[in-house]
mmCIF file of C-alpha atoms in Angstrom:
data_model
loop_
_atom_site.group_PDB
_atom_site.id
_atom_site.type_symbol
_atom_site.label_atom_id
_atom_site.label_comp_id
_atom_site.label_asym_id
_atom_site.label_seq_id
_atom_site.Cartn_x
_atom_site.Cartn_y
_atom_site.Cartn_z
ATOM 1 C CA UNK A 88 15.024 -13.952 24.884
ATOM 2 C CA UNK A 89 15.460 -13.589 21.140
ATOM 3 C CA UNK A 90 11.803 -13.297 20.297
ATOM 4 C CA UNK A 91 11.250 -10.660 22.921
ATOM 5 C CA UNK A 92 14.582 -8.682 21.631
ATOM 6 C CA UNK A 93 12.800 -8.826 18.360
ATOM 7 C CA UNK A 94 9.395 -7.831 19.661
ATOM 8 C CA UNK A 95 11.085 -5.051 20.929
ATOM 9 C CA UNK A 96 12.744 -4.142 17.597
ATOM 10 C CA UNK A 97 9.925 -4.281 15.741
ATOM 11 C CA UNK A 98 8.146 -2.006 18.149
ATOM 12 C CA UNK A 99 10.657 0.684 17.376
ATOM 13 C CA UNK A 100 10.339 0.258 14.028
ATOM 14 C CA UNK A 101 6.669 1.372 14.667
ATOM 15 C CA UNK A 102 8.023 4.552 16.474
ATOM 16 C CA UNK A 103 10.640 5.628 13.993
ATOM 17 C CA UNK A 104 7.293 4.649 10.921
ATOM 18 C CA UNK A 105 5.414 6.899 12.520
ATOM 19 C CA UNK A 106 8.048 9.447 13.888
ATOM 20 C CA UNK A 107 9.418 9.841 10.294
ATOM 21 C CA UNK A 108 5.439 11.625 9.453
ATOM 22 C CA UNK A 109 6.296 14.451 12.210
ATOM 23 C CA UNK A 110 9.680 14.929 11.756
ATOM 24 C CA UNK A 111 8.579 16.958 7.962
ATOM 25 C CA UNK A 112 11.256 15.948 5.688
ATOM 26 C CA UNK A 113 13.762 16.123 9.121
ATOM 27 C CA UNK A 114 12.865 20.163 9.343
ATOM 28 C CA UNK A 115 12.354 19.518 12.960
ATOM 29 C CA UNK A 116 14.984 18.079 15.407
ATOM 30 C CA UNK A 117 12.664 16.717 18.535
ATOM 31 C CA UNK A 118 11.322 14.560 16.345
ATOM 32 C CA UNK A 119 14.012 13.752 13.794
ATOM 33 C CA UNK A 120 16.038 12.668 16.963
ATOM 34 C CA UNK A 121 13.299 10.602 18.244
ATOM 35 C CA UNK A 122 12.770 8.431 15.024
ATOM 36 C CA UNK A 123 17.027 8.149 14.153
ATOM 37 C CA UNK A 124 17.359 6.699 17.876
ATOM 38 C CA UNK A 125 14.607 4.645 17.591
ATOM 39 C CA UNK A 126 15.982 3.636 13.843
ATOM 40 C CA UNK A 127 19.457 2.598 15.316
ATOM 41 C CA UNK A 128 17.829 0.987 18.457
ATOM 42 C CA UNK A 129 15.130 -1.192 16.194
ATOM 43 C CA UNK A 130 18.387 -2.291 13.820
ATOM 44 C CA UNK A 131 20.674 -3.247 16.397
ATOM 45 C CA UNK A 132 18.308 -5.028 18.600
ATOM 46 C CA UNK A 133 17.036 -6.732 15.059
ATOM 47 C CA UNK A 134 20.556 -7.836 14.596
ATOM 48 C CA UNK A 135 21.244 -9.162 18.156
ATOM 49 C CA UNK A 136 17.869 -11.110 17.773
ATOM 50 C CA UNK A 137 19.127 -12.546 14.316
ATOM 51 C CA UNK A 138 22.730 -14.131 16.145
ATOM 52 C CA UNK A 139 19.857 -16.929 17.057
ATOM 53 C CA UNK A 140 16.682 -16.622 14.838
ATOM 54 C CA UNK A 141 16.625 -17.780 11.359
ATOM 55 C CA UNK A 142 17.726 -14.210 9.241
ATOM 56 C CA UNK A 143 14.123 -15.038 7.067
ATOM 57 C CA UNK A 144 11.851 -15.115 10.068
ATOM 58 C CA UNK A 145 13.253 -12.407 12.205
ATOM 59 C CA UNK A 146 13.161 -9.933 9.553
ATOM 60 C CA UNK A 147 9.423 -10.943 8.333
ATOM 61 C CA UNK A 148 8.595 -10.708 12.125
ATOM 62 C CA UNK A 149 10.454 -7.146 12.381
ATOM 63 C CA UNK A 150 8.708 -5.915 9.110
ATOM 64 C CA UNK A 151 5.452 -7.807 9.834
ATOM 65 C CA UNK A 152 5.351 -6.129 13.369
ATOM 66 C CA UNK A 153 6.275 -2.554 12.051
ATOM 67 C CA UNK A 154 3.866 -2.782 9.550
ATOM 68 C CA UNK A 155 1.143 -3.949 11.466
ATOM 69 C CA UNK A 156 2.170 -1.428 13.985
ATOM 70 C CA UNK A 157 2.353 1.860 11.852
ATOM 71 C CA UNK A 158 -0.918 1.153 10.118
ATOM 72 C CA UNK A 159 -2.605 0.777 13.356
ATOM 73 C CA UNK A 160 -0.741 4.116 14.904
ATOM 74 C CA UNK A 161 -2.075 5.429 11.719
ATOM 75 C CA UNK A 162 -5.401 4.804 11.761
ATOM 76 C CA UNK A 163 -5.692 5.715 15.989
ATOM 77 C CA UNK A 164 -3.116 9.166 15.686
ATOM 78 C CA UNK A 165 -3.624 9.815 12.294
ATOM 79 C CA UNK A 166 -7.267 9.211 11.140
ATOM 80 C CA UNK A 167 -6.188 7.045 8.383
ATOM 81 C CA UNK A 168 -9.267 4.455 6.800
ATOM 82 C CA UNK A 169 -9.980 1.566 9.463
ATOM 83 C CA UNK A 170 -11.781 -0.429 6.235
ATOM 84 C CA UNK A 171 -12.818 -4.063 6.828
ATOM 85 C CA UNK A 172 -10.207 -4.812 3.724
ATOM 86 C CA UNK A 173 -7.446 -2.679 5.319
ATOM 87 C CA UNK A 174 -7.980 -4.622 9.091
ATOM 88 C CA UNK A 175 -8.973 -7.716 7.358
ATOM 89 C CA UNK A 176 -4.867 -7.612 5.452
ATOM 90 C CA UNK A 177 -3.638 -6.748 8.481
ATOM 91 C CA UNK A 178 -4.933 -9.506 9.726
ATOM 92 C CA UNK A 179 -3.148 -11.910 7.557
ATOM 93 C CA UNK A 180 -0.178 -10.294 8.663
ATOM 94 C CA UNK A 181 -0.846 -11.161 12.320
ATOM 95 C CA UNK A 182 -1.489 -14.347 11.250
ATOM 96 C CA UNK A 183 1.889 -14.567 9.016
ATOM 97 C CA UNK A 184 4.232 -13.393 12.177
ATOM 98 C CA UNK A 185 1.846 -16.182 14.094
ATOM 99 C CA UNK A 186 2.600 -18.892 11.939
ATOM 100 C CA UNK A 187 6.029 -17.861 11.666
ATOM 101 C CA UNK A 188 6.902 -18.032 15.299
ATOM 102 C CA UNK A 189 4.889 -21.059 15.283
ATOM 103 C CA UNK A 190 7.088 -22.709 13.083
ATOM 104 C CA UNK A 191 10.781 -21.695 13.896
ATOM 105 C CA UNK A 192 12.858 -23.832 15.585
#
């Protein structure tokens, strides 16, 4: 149940990333309430996951997953470079969160 908490958690974390590029500087409210729920959501789901995972790998996973997530949102919303470099690193990321789940006890 932990791992899906945090799967959740980190998929917030890609909302409020890529809310925080609408919201201009939080001029607008629709979308500057959007990305602070989804901020408080993503950290308190991120701390109920970490009462069981190891603090080290849930946050990698969280980051890792936001990361992964907002660069991808960027490059489908946003038109942001799809380079073989820039999909090739993010996919040592997937493979970092991979390993990492892999390996936790």
């Amino acid at each position: 149940m932990s791992w899906f908490v945090l799967l959740i958690a980190g998929l917030l974390e890609v909302v409020w990333a890529v809310g925080l590029k609408y919201t201009h500087g939080f001029s607008r409210l629709a979308p500057s309430v959007v990305t602070i729920a989804a901020m408080v959501a993503s950290m308190a789901l991120l701390a109920w996951a970490m009462k069981t995972l190891p603090v080290g790998t849930a946050y990698a996973v969280w980051t890792g997953i936001g990361a992964v997530g907002a660069a991808v949102a960027g490059i489908v919303l946003l038109g942001e470079s799809a380079s073989p470099m820039r999909i090739a690193s993010l996919l040592f990321i997937v493979a970092g969160i991979i390993g990492l789940k892999l390996s936790a006890h």
